[in-house]
Short mmCIF file of C-alpha atoms and ligand atoms in Angstrom, two decimals:
data_model
loop_
_atom_site.label_atom_id
_atom_site.label_comp_id
_atom_site.label_asym_id
_atom_site.label_seq_id
_atom_site.Cartn_x
_atom_site.Cartn_y
_atom_site.Cartn_z
CA UNK J 695 25.46 59.57 15.36
CA UNK J 696 22.51 60.00 17.89
CA UNK J 697 22.41 56.46 18.79
CA UNK J 698 26.24 56.62 19.10
CA UNK J 699 26.23 59.43 21.19
CA UNK J 700 23.50 58.03 23.48
CA UNK J 701 25.73 54.77 23.71
CA UNK J 702 28.74 56.88 24.51
CA UNK J 703 26.97 58.74 27.41
CA UNK J 704 25.68 55.55 28.87
CA UNK J 705 29.35 53.90 28.93
CA UNK J 706 30.61 57.10 30.32
CA UNK J 707 28.13 57.21 33.24
CA UNK J 708 28.87 53.29 33.79
CA UNK J 709 32.80 54.21 33.83
CA UNK J 710 32.20 56.87 36.63
CA UNK J 711 29.83 54.62 38.66
CA UNK J 712 32.40 51.85 38.29
CA UNK J 713 35.09 54.44 39.75
CA UNK J 714 32.65 55.29 42.65
CA UNK J 715 31.84 58.76 41.54
CA UNK J 716 28.45 58.02 40.46
CA UNK J 717 26.25 56.54 43.33
CA UNK J 718 22.84 55.02 42.70
CA UNK J 719 20.92 57.39 40.89
CA UNK J 720 22.94 60.47 41.81
CA UNK J 721 24.51 62.45 39.22
CA UNK J 722 24.33 62.62 35.49
CA UNK J 723 26.28 62.86 32.15
CA UNK J 724 25.66 65.10 28.98
CA UNK J 725 27.32 65.36 25.56
CA UNK J 726 26.55 67.73 22.68
CA UNK J 727 26.45 66.25 19.08
CA UNK J 728 28.80 68.69 17.26
CA UNK J 729 26.45 68.22 13.95
CA UNK J 730 22.94 68.95 15.21
CA UNK J 731 23.77 70.90 18.45
CA UNK J 732 21.39 68.14 20.21
CA UNK J 733 22.37 67.15 23.57
CA UNK J 734 22.19 63.51 24.85
CA UNK J 735 21.61 63.36 28.77
CA UNK J 736 21.02 60.72 31.26
CA UNK J 737 17.44 60.42 32.20
CA UNK J 738 16.10 61.13 35.93
CA UNK J 739 15.96 58.10 38.11
CA UNK J 740 18.33 55.95 36.12
CA UNK J 741 20.68 53.87 38.08
CA UNK J 742 23.96 55.06 36.55
CA UNK J 743 25.83 51.93 37.08
CA UNK J 744 23.73 50.06 34.99
CA UNK J 745 23.01 52.93 32.47
CA UNK J 746 22.02 51.83 28.69
CA UNK J 747 21.65 53.77 25.77
CA UNK J 748 18.01 53.85 26.10
CA UNK J 749 18.43 55.56 29.57
CA UNK J 750 19.85 58.32 27.65
CA UNK J 751 17.54 61.32 26.44
CA UNK J 752 18.23 63.50 23.52
CA UNK J 753 16.97 67.26 23.31
CA UNK J 754 16.99 69.97 21.13
CA UNK J 755 17.84 73.67 21.88
CA UNK J 756 14.16 74.19 22.81
CA UNK J 757 14.58 71.18 25.42
CA UNK J 758 12.05 69.13 23.30
CA UNK J 759 12.78 65.47 23.50
CA UNK J 760 14.04 64.18 19.75
CA UNK J 761 15.04 60.62 21.05
CA UNK J 762 14.35 58.61 24.15
CA UNK J 763 11.42 58.24 26.58
CA UNK J 764 12.71 59.24 29.94
CA UNK J 765 12.62 62.61 31.31
CA UNK J 766 15.92 64.28 31.31
CA UNK J 767 17.84 64.67 34.53
CA UNK J 768 16.52 67.53 36.93
CA UNK J 769 20.00 69.40 36.40
CA UNK J 770 19.11 69.86 32.69
CA UNK J 771 19.57 73.45 32.96
CA UNK J 772 23.02 73.07 34.66
CA UNK J 773 24.16 70.92 31.86
CA UNK J 774 22.82 73.09 29.02
CA UNK J 775 24.26 76.34 30.56
CA UNK J 776 27.97 74.55 30.87
CA UNK J 777 27.46 73.37 27.27
CA UNK J 778 26.56 76.66 25.96
CA UNK J 779 28.96 78.83 27.74
CA UNK J 780 32.30 77.84 26.22
CA UNK J 781 34.41 74.93 24.85
CA UNK J 782 32.60 72.16 26.60
CA UNK J 783 31.56 69.12 24.36
CA UNK J 784 30.50 67.22 27.40
CA UNK J 785 29.49 67.69 31.30
CA UNK J 786 29.60 65.55 33.99
CA UNK J 787 28.06 66.25 37.52
CA UNK J 788 28.63 63.99 40.59
CA UNK J 789 28.04 63.68 44.30
CA UNK J 790 31.63 61.93 44.50
CA UNK J 791 32.45 61.58 48.31
CA UNK J 792 35.86 63.44 48.48
CA UNK J 793 34.45 66.44 46.19
CA UNK J 794 31.41 66.57 48.14
CA UNK J 795 33.12 66.68 51.46
CA UNK J 796 35.48 69.39 50.51
CA UNK J 797 32.47 71.49 49.20
CA UNK J 798 30.86 71.16 52.61
CA UNK J 799 33.59 73.00 54.16
CA UNK J 800 35.98 75.09 51.97
CA UNK J 801 35.16 77.91 49.46
CA UNK J 802 38.12 76.71 47.14
CA UNK J 803 40.49 73.72 46.56
CA UNK J 804 43.90 75.14 46.59
CA UNK J 805 46.48 73.35 44.52
CA UNK J 806 48.49 70.86 46.54
CA UNK J 807 49.65 68.90 43.52
CA UNK J 808 50.86 69.85 40.16
CA UNK J 809 48.39 67.49 38.49
CA UNK J 810 45.65 69.82 39.41
CA UNK J 811 46.87 72.47 37.10
CA UNK J 812 45.25 70.45 34.34
CA UNK J 813 42.15 71.50 35.60
CA UNK J 814 42.96 75.23 35.54
CA UNK J 815 44.70 75.69 38.99
CA UNK J 816 42.44 76.52 42.33
CA UNK J 817 39.01 75.21 42.02
CA UNK J 818 36.17 77.35 43.12
CA UNK J 819 33.27 76.34 45.39
CA UNK J 820 30.09 77.57 43.55
CA UNK J 821 27.49 79.10 46.38
CA UNK J 822 24.78 76.87 47.40
CA UNK J 823 21.41 76.93 45.60
CA UNK J 824 18.56 74.31 45.31
CA UNK J 825 19.18 71.53 43.02
CA UNK J 826 17.86 71.70 39.56
CA UNK J 827 17.48 75.68 39.68
CA UNK J 828 18.59 78.09 36.92
CA UNK J 829 20.37 79.75 39.87
CA UNK J 830 22.60 76.99 40.67
CA UNK J 831 23.41 76.50 36.82
CA UNK J 832 24.27 80.22 36.95
CA UNK J 833 26.69 79.76 40.21
CA UNK J 834 28.31 76.80 38.36
CA UNK J 835 29.01 78.71 35.01
CA UNK J 836 30.59 81.33 37.05
CA UNK J 837 32.79 79.16 39.00
CA UNK J 838 33.90 77.16 36.13
CA UNK J 839 35.23 80.49 34.36
CA UNK J 840 38.86 79.34 32.94
CA UNK J 841 38.44 75.83 34.72
CA UNK J 842 37.45 72.57 33.75
CA UNK J 843 35.90 71.75 37.00
CA UNK J 844 34.10 73.23 40.08
CA UNK J 845 32.93 72.05 43.31
CA UNK J 846 29.29 72.94 44.47
CA UNK J 847 28.74 73.73 48.06
CA UNK J 848 26.94 71.37 50.09
CA UNK J 849 26.08 69.44 46.91
CA UNK J 850 29.01 67.81 44.82
CA UNK J 851 30.95 68.76 41.54
CA UNK J 852 31.03 69.50 37.97
CA UNK J 853 33.56 68.64 35.46
CA UNK J 854 33.82 69.29 31.76
CA UNK J 855 35.80 68.53 28.64
CA UNK J 856 35.92 68.82 24.69
CA UNK J 857 34.95 65.14 24.61
CA UNK J 858 33.20 62.57 26.95
CA UNK J 859 36.40 60.83 27.75
CA UNK J 860 38.26 64.31 28.74
CA UNK J 861 35.15 65.29 30.90
CA UNK J 862 35.10 61.88 32.80
CA UNK J 863 39.04 62.06 33.10
CA UNK J 864 38.56 65.79 34.55
CA UNK J 865 35.77 64.19 36.86
CA UNK J 866 38.13 61.46 38.10
CA UNK J 867 41.30 63.99 38.40
CA UNK J 868 39.06 66.40 40.33
CA UNK J 869 37.99 63.47 42.88
CA UNK J 870 41.80 62.36 43.18
CA UNK J 871 42.70 66.01 44.13
CA UNK J 872 39.88 66.40 46.80
CA UNK J 873 41.04 63.10 48.17
CA UNK J 874 44.48 64.18 48.32
CA UNK J 875 43.38 67.24 50.07
CA UNK J 876 41.30 65.48 52.77
CA UNK J 877 44.21 63.01 53.30
CA UNK J 878 46.73 65.67 53.62
CA UNK J 879 44.74 68.07 55.68
CA UNK J 880 44.09 65.18 58.09
CA UNK J 881 47.81 65.23 58.84
CA UNK J 882 48.12 68.96 59.37
CA UNK J 883 48.00 72.19 57.24
CA UNK J 884 48.84 71.31 53.73
CA UNK J 885 51.40 73.35 51.91
CA UNK J 886 50.05 74.91 48.54
CA UNK J 887 51.50 75.46 45.13
CA UNK J 888 51.68 79.20 44.71
CA UNK J 889 51.21 80.99 41.40
CA UNK J 890 54.91 81.01 40.69
CA UNK J 891 55.26 77.43 41.28
CA UNK J 892 52.13 76.84 39.20
CA UNK J 893 53.60 78.99 36.21
CA UNK J 894 56.89 76.89 36.58
CA UNK J 895 54.77 73.55 36.08
CA UNK J 896 53.20 74.97 33.05
CA UNK J 897 56.24 76.05 31.48
CA UNK J 898 58.08 72.69 32.10
CA UNK J 899 55.04 70.87 30.78
CA UNK J 900 55.24 73.01 27.55
CA UNK J 901 58.88 72.38 27.15
CA UNK J 902 58.51 68.72 27.47
CA UNK J 903 55.37 67.84 25.90
CA UNK J 904 54.09 66.55 29.35
CA UNK J 905 51.13 63.75 29.39
CA UNK J 906 51.88 62.85 25.59
CA UNK J 907 53.55 59.30 25.15
CA UNK J 908 56.67 59.84 22.92
CA UNK J 909 58.72 57.12 21.28
CA UNK J 910 61.94 56.95 23.06
CA UNK J 911 65.28 57.22 20.86
CA UNK J 912 67.40 53.79 21.40
CA UNK J 913 70.73 54.59 23.08
CA UNK J 914 74.04 54.25 21.07
CA UNK J 915 74.87 50.74 22.46
CA UNK J 916 71.42 49.32 21.62
CA UNK J 917 71.34 50.44 18.02
ZN1 ZN Z 1620 23.08 66.92 41.93
#
């Protein structure tokens, strides 16, 4: 299980690097083993586009290394804090370009497009603190309340999910929303979807089972 989790964390890091969200050694990925509670996390200084299972270190709840040879990422506090704060089974931290740009200017990413509601709505920007500090981890946990993603002032972004795939999908969606905001704001003041619009989207999504592939019923002529 541990070796499989290390492979999956490495694959998630490569996927995020391929998408341009992890650049060089910047950013990190973690996932918790539901059986042991151990956390697999990318090592510090790893070039993430070429991340291999052996570049992923596994720590227990005391932060003792149980597998791997590399020192865990300097943002280990942040990963452990998010993983222990709620439903997260996997966490992604990036310095993705659009997310970081928004986080250098705004205090919040408003909802311009209904897809952002999948992340929980408006995305908070956690106040700045030095990288790798418990203070930064606490700010991020607070900004993530009822959300699957948060921005980090003058630093980057965090996304989580119940699985690695969901955490990666949420990180990609957050970057798409930030890019949309930057593009829209370059044309003028973006219109935002208010709470009433957002509520209507949630109701419509529930009614239509949005985002789930469904088998179409053949029409009468083609039966
Ligand atoms: Zn960082």
